[in-house]
Structure formats: C-alpha cells, structure tokens
XYZ file of C-alpha atoms in Angstrom:
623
model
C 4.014 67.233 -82.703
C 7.831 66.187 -83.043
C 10.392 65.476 -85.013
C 13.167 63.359 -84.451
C 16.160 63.354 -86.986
C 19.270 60.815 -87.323
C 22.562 62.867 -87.448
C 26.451 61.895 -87.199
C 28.166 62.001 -83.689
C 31.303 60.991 -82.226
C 32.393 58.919 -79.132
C 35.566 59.989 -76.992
C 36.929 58.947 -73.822
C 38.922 61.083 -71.236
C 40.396 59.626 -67.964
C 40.664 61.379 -64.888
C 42.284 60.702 -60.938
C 40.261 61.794 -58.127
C 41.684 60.600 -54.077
C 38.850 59.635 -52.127
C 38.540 58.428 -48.776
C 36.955 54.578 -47.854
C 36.533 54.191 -43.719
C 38.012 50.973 -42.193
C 35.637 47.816 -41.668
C 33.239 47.728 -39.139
C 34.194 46.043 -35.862
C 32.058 44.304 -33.481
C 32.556 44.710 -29.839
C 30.674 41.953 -26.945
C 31.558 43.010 -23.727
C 30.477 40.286 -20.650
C 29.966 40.562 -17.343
C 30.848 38.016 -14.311
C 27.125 37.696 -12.783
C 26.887 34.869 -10.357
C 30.159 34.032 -9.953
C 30.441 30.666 -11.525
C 29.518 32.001 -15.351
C 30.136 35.067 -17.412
C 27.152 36.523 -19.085
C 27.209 38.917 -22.035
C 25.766 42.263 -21.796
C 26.051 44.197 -24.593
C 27.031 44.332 -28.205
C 29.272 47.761 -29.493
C 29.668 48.458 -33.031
C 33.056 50.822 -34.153
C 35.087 51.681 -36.896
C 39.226 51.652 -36.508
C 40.932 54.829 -35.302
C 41.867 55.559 -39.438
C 40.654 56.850 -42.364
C 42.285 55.665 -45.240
C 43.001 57.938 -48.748
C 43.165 56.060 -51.599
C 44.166 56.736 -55.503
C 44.155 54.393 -58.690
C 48.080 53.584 -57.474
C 46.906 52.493 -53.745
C 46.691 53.600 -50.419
C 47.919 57.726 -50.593
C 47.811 58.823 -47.067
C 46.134 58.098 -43.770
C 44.380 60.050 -41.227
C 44.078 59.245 -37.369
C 40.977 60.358 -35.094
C 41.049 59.769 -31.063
C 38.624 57.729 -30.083
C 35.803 58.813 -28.339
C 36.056 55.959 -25.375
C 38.514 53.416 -24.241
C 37.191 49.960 -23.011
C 39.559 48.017 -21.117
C 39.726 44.548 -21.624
C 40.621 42.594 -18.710
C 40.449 38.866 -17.318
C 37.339 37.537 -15.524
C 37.783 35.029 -12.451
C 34.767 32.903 -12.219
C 34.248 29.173 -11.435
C 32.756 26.128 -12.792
C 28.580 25.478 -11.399
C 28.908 23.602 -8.082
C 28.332 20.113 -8.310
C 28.642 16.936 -5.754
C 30.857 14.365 -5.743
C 28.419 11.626 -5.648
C 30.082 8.309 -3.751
C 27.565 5.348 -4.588
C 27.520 2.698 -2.031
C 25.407 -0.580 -2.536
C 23.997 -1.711 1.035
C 21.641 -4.282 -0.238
C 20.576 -5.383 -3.744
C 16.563 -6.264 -2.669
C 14.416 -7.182 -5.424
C 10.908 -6.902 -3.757
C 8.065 -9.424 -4.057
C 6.232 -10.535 -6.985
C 2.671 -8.940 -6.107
C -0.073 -10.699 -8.380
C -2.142 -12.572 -5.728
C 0.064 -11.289 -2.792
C -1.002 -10.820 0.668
C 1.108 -9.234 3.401
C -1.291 -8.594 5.212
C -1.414 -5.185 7.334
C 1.456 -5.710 9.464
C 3.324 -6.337 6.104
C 6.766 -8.475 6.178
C 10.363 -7.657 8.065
C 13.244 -8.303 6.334
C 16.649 -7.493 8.523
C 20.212 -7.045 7.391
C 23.281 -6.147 9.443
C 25.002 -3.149 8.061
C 27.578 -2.495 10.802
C 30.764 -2.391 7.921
C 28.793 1.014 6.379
C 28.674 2.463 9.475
C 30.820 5.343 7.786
C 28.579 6.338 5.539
C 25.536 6.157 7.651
C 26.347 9.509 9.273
C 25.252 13.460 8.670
C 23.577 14.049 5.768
C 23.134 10.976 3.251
C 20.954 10.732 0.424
C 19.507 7.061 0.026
C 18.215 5.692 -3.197
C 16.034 2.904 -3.270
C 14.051 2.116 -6.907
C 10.698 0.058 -6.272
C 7.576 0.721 -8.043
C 5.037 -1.596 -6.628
C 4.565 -2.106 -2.666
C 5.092 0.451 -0.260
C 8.569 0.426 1.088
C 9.143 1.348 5.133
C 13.300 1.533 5.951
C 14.108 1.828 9.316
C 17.902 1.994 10.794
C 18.603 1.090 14.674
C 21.839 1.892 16.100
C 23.213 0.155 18.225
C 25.387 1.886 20.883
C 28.691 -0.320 21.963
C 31.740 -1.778 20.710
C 31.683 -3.433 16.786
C 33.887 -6.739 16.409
C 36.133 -4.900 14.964
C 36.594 -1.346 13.702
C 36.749 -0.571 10.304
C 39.924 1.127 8.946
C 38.896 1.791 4.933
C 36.208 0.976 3.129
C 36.448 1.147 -0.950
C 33.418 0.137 -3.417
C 35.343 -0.863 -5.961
C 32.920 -2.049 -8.695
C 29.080 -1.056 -9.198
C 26.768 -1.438 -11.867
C 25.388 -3.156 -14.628
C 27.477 -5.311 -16.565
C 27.371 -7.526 -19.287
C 28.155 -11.243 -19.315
C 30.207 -11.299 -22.573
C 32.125 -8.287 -20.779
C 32.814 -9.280 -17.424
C 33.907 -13.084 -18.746
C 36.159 -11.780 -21.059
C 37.949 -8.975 -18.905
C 36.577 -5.996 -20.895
C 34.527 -4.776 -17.459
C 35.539 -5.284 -13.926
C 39.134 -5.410 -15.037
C 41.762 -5.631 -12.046
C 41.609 -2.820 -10.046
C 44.794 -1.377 -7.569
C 43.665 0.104 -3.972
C 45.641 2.048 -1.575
C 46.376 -0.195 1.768
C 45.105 1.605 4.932
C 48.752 0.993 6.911
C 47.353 0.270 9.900
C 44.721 -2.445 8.742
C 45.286 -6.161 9.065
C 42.534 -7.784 8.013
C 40.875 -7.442 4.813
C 37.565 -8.845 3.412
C 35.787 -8.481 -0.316
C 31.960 -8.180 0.348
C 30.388 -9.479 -3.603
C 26.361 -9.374 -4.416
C 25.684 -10.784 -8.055
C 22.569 -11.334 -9.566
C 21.723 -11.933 -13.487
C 18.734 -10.612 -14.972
C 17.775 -10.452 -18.602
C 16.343 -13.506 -20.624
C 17.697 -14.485 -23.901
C 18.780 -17.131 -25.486
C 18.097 -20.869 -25.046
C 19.008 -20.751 -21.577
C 17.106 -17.508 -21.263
C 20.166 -15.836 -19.320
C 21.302 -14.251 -17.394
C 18.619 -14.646 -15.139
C 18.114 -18.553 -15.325
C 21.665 -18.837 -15.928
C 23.459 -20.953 -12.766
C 27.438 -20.009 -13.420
C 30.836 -19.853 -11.233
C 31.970 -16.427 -10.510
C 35.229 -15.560 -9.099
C 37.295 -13.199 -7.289
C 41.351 -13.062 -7.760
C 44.006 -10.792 -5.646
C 46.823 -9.554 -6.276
C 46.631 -11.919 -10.254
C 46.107 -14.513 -8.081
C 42.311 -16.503 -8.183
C 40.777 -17.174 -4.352
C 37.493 -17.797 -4.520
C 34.822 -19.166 -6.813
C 31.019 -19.821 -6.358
C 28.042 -20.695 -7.849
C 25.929 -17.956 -8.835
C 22.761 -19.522 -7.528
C 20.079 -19.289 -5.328
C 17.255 -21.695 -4.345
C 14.098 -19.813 -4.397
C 11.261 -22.676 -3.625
C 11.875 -22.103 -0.206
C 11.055 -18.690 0.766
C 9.450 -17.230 3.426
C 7.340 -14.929 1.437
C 4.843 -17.472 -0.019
C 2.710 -18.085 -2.082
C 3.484 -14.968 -4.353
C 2.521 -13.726 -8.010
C 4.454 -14.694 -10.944
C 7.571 -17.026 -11.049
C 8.630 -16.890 -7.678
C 9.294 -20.821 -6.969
C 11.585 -21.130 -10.012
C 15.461 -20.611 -8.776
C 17.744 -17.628 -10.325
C 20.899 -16.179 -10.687
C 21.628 -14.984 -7.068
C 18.433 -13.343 -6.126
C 14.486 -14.736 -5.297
C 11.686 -12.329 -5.013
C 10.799 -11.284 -1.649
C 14.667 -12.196 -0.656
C 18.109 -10.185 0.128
C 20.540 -10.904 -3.348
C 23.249 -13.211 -1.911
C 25.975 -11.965 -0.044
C 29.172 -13.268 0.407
C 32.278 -11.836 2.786
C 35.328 -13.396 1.472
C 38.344 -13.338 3.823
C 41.758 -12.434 1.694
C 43.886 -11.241 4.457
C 46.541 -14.306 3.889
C 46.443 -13.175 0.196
C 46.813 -9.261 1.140
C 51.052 -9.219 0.700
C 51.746 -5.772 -1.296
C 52.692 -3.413 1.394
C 50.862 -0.300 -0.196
C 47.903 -1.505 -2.704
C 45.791 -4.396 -2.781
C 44.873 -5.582 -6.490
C 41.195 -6.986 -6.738
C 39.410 -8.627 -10.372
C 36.323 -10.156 -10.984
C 35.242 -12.655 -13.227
C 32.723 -15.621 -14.165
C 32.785 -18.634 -16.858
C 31.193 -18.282 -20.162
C 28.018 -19.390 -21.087
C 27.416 -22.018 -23.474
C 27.347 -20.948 -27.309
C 23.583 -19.701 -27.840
C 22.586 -19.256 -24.179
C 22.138 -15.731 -24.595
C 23.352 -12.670 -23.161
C 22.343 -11.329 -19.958
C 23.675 -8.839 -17.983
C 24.526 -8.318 -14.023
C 23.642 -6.396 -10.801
C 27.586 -6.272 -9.625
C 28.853 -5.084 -6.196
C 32.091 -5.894 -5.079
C 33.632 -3.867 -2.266
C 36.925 -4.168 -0.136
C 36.575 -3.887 3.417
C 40.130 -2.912 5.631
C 39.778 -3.807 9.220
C 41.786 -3.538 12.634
C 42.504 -6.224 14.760
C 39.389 -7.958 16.942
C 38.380 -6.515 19.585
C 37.845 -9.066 22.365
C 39.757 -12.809 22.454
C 36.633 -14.347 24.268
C 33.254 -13.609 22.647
C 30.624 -16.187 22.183
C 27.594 -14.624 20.178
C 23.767 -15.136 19.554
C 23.598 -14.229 15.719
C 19.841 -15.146 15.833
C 17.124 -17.366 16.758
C 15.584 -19.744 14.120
C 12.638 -21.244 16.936
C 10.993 -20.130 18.634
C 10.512 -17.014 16.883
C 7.478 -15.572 15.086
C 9.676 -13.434 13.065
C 8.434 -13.316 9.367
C 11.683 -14.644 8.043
C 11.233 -17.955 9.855
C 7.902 -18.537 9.457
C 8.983 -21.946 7.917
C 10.190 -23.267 10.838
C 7.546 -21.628 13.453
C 5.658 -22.694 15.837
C 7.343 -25.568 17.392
C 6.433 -27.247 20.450
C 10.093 -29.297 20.121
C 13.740 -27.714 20.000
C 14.780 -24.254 20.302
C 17.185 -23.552 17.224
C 19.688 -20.720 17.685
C 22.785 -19.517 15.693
C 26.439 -18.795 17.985
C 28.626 -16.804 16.503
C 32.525 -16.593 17.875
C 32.979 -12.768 18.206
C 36.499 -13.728 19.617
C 39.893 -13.999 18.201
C 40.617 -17.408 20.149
C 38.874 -20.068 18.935
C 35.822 -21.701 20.210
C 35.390 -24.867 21.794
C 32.972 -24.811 24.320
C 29.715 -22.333 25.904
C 27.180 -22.631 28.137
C 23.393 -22.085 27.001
C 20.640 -20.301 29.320
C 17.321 -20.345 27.906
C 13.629 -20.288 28.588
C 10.368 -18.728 28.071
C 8.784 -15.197 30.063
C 12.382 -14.559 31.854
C 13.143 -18.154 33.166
C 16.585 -19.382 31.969
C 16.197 -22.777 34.184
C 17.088 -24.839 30.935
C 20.565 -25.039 30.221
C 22.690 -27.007 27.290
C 26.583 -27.351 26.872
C 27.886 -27.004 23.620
C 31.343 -27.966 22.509
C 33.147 -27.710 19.143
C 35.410 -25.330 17.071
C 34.725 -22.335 16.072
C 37.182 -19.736 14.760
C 36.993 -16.349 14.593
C 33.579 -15.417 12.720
C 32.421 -18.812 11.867
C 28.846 -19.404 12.798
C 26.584 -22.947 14.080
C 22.997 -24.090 14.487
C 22.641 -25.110 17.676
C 19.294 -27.151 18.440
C 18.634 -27.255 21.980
C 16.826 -29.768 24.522
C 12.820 -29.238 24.352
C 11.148 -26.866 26.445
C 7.918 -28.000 27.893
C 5.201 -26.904 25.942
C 2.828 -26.742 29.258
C 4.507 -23.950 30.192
C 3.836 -21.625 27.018
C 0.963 -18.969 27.743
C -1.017 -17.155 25.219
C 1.945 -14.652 24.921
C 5.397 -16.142 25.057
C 8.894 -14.606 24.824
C 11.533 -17.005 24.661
C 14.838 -16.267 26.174
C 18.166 -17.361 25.485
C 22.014 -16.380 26.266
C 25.618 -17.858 26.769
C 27.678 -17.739 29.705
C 31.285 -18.726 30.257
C 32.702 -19.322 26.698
C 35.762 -21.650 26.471
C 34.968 -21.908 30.568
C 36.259 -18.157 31.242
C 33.970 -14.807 31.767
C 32.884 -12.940 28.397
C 34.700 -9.967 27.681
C 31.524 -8.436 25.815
C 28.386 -9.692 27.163
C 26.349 -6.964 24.910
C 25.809 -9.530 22.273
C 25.467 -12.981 23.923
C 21.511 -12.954 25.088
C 18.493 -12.815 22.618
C 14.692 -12.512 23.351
C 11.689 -13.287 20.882
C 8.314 -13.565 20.649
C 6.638 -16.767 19.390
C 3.012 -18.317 19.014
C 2.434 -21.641 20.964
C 1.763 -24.787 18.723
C -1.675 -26.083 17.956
C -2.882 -28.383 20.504
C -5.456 -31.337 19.387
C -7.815 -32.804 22.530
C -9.692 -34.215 19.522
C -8.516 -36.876 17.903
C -7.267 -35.732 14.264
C -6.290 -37.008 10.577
C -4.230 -36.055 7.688
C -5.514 -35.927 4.710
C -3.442 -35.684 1.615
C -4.438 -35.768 -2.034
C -1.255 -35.649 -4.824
C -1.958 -33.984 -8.197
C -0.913 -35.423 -11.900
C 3.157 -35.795 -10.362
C 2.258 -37.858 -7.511
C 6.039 -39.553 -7.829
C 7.198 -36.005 -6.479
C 5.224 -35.790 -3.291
C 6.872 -37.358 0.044
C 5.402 -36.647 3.582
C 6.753 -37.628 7.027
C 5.381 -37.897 10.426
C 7.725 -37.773 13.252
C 7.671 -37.411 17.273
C 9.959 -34.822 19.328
C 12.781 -37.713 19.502
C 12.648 -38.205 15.673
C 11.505 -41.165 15.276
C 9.264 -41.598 11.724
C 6.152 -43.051 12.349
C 4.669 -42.442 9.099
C 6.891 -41.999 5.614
C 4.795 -42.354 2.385
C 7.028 -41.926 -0.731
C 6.439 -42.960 -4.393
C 2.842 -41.459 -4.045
C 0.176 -42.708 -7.090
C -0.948 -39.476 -9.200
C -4.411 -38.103 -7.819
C -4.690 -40.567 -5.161
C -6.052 -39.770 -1.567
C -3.794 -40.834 1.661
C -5.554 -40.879 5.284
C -3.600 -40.960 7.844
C -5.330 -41.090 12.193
C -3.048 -39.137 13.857
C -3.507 -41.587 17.148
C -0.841 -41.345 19.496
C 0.684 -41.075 22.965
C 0.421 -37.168 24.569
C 3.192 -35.335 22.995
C 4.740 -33.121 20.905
C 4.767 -34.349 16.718
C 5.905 -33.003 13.468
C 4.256 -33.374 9.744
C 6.608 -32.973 6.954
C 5.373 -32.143 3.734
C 8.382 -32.193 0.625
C 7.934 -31.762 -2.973
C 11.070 -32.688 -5.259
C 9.725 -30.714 -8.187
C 9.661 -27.907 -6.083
C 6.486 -26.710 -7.374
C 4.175 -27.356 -4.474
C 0.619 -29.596 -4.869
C -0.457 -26.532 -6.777
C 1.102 -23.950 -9.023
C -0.669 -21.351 -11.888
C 2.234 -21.645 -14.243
C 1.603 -25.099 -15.174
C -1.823 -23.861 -16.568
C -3.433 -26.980 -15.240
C -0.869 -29.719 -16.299
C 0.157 -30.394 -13.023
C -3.311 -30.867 -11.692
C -4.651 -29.693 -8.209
C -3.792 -31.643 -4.797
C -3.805 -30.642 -0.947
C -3.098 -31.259 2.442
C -5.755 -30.400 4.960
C -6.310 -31.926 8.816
C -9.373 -33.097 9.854
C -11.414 -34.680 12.539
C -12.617 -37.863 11.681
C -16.797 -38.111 11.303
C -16.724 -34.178 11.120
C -14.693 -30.952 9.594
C -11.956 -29.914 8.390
C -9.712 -28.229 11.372
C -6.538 -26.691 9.150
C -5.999 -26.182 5.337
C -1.992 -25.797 4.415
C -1.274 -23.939 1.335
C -1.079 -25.632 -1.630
C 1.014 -23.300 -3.520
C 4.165 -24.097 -1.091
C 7.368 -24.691 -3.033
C 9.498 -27.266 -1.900
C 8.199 -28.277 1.844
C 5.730 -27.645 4.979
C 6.598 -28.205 8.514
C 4.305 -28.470 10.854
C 4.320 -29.357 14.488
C 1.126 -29.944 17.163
C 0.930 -31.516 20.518
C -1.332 -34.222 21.613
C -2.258 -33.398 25.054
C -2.198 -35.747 28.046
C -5.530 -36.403 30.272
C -4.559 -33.931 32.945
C -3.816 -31.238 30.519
C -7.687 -31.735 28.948
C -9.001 -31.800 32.269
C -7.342 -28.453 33.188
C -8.169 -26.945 29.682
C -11.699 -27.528 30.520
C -11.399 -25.887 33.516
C -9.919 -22.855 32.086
C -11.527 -22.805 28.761
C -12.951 -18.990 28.490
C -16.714 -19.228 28.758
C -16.933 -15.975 28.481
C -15.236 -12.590 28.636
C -15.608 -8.944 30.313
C -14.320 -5.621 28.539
C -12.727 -3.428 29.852
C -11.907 -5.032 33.017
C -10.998 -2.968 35.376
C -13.006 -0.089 34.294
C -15.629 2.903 35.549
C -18.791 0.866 35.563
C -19.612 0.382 31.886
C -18.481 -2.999 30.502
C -19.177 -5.601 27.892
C -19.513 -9.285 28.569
C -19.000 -11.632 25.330
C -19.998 -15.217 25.619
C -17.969 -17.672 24.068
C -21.193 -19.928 23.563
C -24.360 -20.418 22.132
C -26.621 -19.139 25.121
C -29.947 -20.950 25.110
C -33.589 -20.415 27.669
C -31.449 -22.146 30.603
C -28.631 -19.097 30.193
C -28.559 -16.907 33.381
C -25.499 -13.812 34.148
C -25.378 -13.023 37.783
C -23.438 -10.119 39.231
C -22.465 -9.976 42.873
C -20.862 -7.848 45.414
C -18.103 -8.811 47.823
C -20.788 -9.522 50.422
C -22.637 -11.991 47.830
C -25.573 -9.627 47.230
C -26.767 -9.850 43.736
C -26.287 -6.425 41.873
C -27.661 -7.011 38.565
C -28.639 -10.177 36.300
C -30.106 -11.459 32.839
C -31.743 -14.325 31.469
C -33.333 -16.929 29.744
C -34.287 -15.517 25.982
C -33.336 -11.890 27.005
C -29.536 -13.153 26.186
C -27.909 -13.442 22.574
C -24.220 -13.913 21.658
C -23.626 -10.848 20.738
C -21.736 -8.278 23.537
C -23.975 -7.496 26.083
C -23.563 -4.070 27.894
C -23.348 -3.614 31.269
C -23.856 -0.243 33.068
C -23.364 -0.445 36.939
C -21.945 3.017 37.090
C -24.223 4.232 39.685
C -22.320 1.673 42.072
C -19.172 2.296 44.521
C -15.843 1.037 42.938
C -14.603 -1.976 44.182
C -14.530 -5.942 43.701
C -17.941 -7.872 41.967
C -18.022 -11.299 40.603
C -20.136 -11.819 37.451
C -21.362 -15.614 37.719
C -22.725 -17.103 34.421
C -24.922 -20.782 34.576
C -25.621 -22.328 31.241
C -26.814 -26.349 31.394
C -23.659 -28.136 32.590
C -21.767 -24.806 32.723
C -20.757 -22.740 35.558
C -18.327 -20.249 35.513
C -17.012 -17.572 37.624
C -14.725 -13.942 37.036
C -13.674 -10.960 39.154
C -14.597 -7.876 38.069
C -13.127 -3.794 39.234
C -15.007 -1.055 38.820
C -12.605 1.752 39.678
C-alpha cells in the first residue's frame, strides 16, 4: 500500500554555456563519365561533408577545426559531341497520285507511266534514299540511264519550296514568301520547274481540290508567269477507274503525272550574285473553303546548249502500243510524232525517215520554226496498212535538220511497237444507243483523207442510231465525243444519267466489238475495209491450223483452228511423199492433238490436213 502526500516546493532556474561542435552540411557529389563519345553518362553519386568542423557557443561561431580530406577528385572538362544525324536534302521528282482502284483492272502487265528526269541527274548518284507514299497498288520504279551528252549541263540545282501549304497562306504571302539564291557564275540560263496540286474539300466550292485558280511565279519582285491551276481529267489513259476519276482537279487526275511546268526566266535573271524567286495564287471566293497544296517549285541553273543543230524525236503518239497512248492506238492512218529542237539555232526545216520492221522508204519534209526547246506534232503521210504483220515495230528518225548534218544523232530516231488495226471482210454496223443526256452525245465517221461521212449531233435521249458501215476498201475512223464528259455510262450519277453504248455489229448476226461505256470525254477508233485481193489472199493464209513446237525433237501438238467433222483427215509426209503417220474421221476433236514421231530421223515432213472444201499444207522439223 502507499501513500502519497502534498508538500511545499520551490522552482529555480540556473543557466549554463557549454561549446559544442555541429559538422558542415552534407554535400552531394555526381561524377559522369564520357561513354560513347557523343553523350556523357553519370556513374556514380558521392556523399561528403566540408573539410571543417565548426565550434559554436550561445555568442556564435567560437573556433574552427580543419581535417585533410581523405581523396581529391578532380574536376575537369569533358569533350563529347552531339548524336550524328543527316542532313536530309528533299527533292520532289514527281508528284504521282496513283489510280483510283474500285473496279480497276491493269491487268498483269500493269500500266507504264514515263517521265524524263535528266535535270536530277545530281542527285541520282551513290547512295540515295527514295521515298515514295502509296498504299494501294503495287508500285515497280525503274531508272535507265542513258549514256551520252544532255542538252545542256546543269550548273546548280536549288529546291526552293516543298510542302504542304495552305491557300489562305500562300495567297496572302505568309508561306512561299520571296526567297534569295546564290547565282552559279558560270550559268546562263535559268529555268523554275513548279508542280501544284490542291487537295482538301471544303467549302461551297469544295476546295482546294475542285478549285480551278491562277498561280504565279515572280523574279527578282517582278511577276512572269501565271497559269491556271487545272487539269482535264476525262481524258485519261487509265480508264475506266474507281471513284471520281472523270471529274477535273486542281493540277492532278488519278492515274496521271501532277502538271509540270519549266518556266524560262533567263531574260528576267539580272542580279549578278542571287536570283530572287516568290510564289503566289488568287484568292478564292468568300466561302469556297480552304484547301491546302502539294507545292514544288525548284530553280534550275544551266550552261550554254550543247549543239547549234539538233532536231529531236521527243516521242511517238501512233503507232505506238504504249499504255499512255492507248487513246490514239491502233491506227491504220497517220503516224503522229513529236520533234523537239535540241539546238540553239532555230528550226525551220527536217527531213523524216520512217517505216515499219526496219524500212525507212517513207519520207516527209517538215518546215516551220522552232526555237530552242519548243516542241510540234507532226502527223505524217499514211503507211500502208498491207504491209503491217502480226508483230510490227514502227520506225522513225530525222536527217539533215535546217539542210546541214546533225551534230548529235543519239536522239533523232525512235522505234515502237504497235498492234495492227482491225480489219472487217464482213460487212459491219454501228450501233449506238444515248442514255437520259442524249443532247451530249456526238459521233463522227471519217475516211483516212478526213472527209465526214457520217456526223450525228443533237442525239434524242435513249434513242438507238444504226449506222452500215458500207464503203470503198480503206482505212476509216469512228469518233465517239461526250460534252458532259461523263461517258454513255458513269456510277456516280446513281442511275440519273441512264445507261447507253456503242457496240459494232454484223448485220443479221453478232455483235463483233463492245467499246466501253464508262469512257470520259471521247473514243477513237480506226478499222480498214479490205479490198477483193486482200480477202482473197487472207483466205489463202488464214491459219487452219497450227503445230507446236515447230521445229522440235519429234513430239508436237497440232491445234485446229476449226470445227473438225467425219470428213476431217491429218496426213504427215516425208520429203519423198511417203505417208508417216495420219488421223481421221471421228478419231479427231478440237482440242490439241499430240503427235509423237520421235522414233523418226530429223529432217523436213509436211503435215497435210483435208476438211470439206479445205486443204491446207505446213512444213514441219524434227531436229
């Protein structure tokens, strides 16, 4: 048990000093470490205290005390450098916008498309990364080189806008503002190479893709050049295609190269040591919308030309089965070529060579003026179609421009394959229906001087035309135009427009050719009515029937080009007329038949086939 009792006590307070010591604050150390030679790392993390020890009192700092420190860590400078990265140079060589696939067919052998990039010949050397953004067909880019002497040489080449821009921007001098570059000192002549094309809809003129507008380029504060930004699209090779591809755009079409356009500025070019470039375009109307632009404007320096006297093919529009000018292919009337003056002097006159398989026995004189780069169709005097074969290369080059020898012959003779026309013994009509807008439909027939022998205009809406194709032996041409530009039949009318066609026909029996209705603006089409002689000699040569491989070891096939029936017989004979092997009556179908004769000695047999009125006749080698 306790007790616990309450008694009196007294508080007192009694101050004292004491010195006492208080360490310095505790410092933090990182120490790094140059690693890969382009960064510093860090490596470690040291903790210390300061070389003193401090004595304090109630009146402040009494005394000090020093201690040697136990290391010493030198701090000194690191050299390192920044990461490595490239100096990327972007160069535009062609602003493509591929075709519009729904419902496309290329076929296997696909479609060419060929552009002349001679002026980036620079940058189409060592090691070059290419960029090309596509996300639907298959994409196959071939370069050729060409080994010889360019036009002329270029001195400097400067890309001096790329890139997306927008309208309000570019029209009102915010982008693509006027730009200064260095003269190469030994150029004199200079070109701006521009590709523009609008994309974006918005807006009641749903721009900038459907937006036609003027564009301009200005030197030195000066403006040169304007053009509309527009490009017919109805007519392109690549047809019929998906989507919207008949309806015309702001410098591009589906399936097409963007527009390209080499301005010449050298009489502008007068700063001795920069050349001052801007861009610009109009406005568009209040509430057309704002699109935006695919922009490449480049400046090209360039030497002197190379040559005074140079008369050029460019290309050939016919004949030529090249995709690009499938509109204008097969022809059985004149050759169509492009000249080119190559030459400083101008051009007034050249001498044309052409032909078909390595015969240049045509020839055609053309005069005019050309100066130095201009370009002209050229149509030249019919060849006759008798002489095309089943495969034809047409031949073509100039001789003697302005009467005197060419000083660079590399580029003055073309070749190109080409299909032969259709040929009709039968006689044959057109038929041709118009949809709901027959008033837009117009369709021509013409013979190889020009001459319109049929011209229907002002068509009725869903009306049937016949038309007997009866004429003299020779070579023709059917027309087909529509001025809505929409062909006889087009999905994005959802029906409205109605369905129409053009087909050809022999009269009393089928249908012998179907033309796309889904054309765009126009067809061209040209066929050859044939002469007696030529049907006679047709007949003569028609292939019955054909043997595969020939030559070849003994084992064959022989494919009739006709309905066999019991009066059929295949005879095959040596060169001494003895019969080797034959087949007959119901024993022979129109499917291949193989042949083994093998076990015979190589040499010459004729296979003989006799069917009702035919007889027919080939050599065969068994080697």
């Amino acid at each position: 048990m306790a007790t616990f009792l309450q008694g009196d006590f007294t508080n007192e307070t009694n101050t004292f000093e004491y010195v006492d010591s208080i360490l310095m604050n505790q410092q933090i150390l990182m120490q790094y470490e140059n690693l890969d030679f382009y960064s510093v790392h860090c490596i470690d993390t040291l903790l210390y205290y300061n070389n003193y020890e401090l004595f304090t009192s109630l009146e402040g700092i009494t005394d000090t005390t020093y201690y040697s420190a136990d290391q010493t860590i030198v701090n000194s400078d690191l050299v390192y450098y920044g990461e490595a990265y490239e100096v990327i140079n972007t160069i535009q060589i062609q602003n493509f916008v591929t075709p519009y696939g729904i419902g496309l067919s290329l076929c296997s052998d696909g479609f060419t498309w060929v552009y002349d990039v001679t002026d980036y010949k620079a940058y189409l050397q060592g090691d070059v990364d290419l960029l090309s953004h596509n996300t639907q067909e298959l994409l196959d880019l071939t370069f050729v080189f060409i080994e010889g002497t360019p036009v002329r040489n270029v001195l400097d080449f400067k890309q001096v806008y790329v890139g997306n821009f927008g309208h309000y921007n570019i029209a009102n001098d915010i982008s693509l503002t006027s730009t200064k570059v260095k003269r190469n000192a030994e150029a004199e002549m200079f070109s701006v190479k521009t590709r523009t094309t609008g994309h974006g809809m918005a807006g009641d003129g749903n721009c900038s893709e459907f937006c036609p507008t003027y564009h301009n380029i200005s030197v030195e504060g000066i403006q040169r050049y304007e053009w509309y930004n527009w490009t017919e699209c109805a007519n392109n090779p690549v047809y019929p295609q998906g989507g919207t591809w008949i309806f015309d755009r702001a410098g591009w079409c589906p399936g097409k190269f963007a527009d390209t356009y080499d301005w010449d500025i050298t009489e502008f070019v007068t700063d001795p040591d920069s050349i001052e470039i801007d861009y610009g375009m109009t406005q568009y109307a209040v509430g057309s919308g704002e699109g935006n632009y695919q922009v490449s404007v480049q400046l090209i320096q360039y030497g002197n030309p190379n040559f005074a006297n140079n008369a050029a093919i460019e290309t050939v529009i016919a004949h030529n089965d090249h995709d690009l000018y499938n509109r204008f292919n097969p022809v059985c009337s004149n050759p169509k070529i492009v000249i080119k003056n190559n030459g400083s002097e101008t051009l007034n006159s050249v001498g044309v060579e052409y032909g078909i398989n390595g015969d240049y026995s045509y020839n055609y004189q053309w005069t005019g003026e050309l100066e130095f780069l201009e370009t002209q169709e050229v149509a030249l005097p019919p060849i006759n179609w008798q002489e095309f074969t089943e495969e034809n290369i047409f031949n073509v080059r100039l001789v003697n421009p302005n009467t005197l020898e060419d000083e660079y012959q590399y580029d003055n003779q073309y070749a190109t394959n080409f299909e032969a026309v259709d040929i009709w013994t039968d006689t044959i009509m057109l038929v041709f229906r118009t949809n709901n807008f027959g008033d837009e439909s117009h369709y021509q027939i013409l013979d190889q001087s020009g001459n319109v022998l049929v011209d229907r205009d002002d068509l009725d809406n869903n009306t049937t035309y016949y038309d007997t194709l009866s004429y003299p032996p020779g070579c023709y041409e059917i027309r087909i135009y529509d001025d809505g530009e929409d062909g006889l039949n087009f999905w994005y009318w959802d029906g409205e427009d109605g369905t129409g066609y053009a087909k050809l026909r022999i009269p009393g029996a089928q249908y012998v050719k179907h033309f796309n209705s889904d054309f765009g603006s126009f067809i061209n089409y040209q066929f050859v009515i044939p002469d007696l002689s030529y049907i006679i000699t047709e007949e003569l040569n028609r292939k019955y029937f054909e043997i595969y491989p020939n030559p070849n070891e003994g084992s064959f096939n022989l494919k009739l080009n006709f309905e066999p029936d019991y009066t059929t017989q295949i005879h095959i004979y040596d060169m001494f007329g003895k019969e080797v092997w034959k087949i007959s009556g119901p024993n022979i179908s129109s499917d291949d038949i193989n042949v083994d004769l093998s076990s015979l000695r190589k040499g010459v047999y004729f296979v003989n086939i006799n069917s009702g009125n035919i007889t027919r006749t080939k050599k065969l080698v068994i080697n």
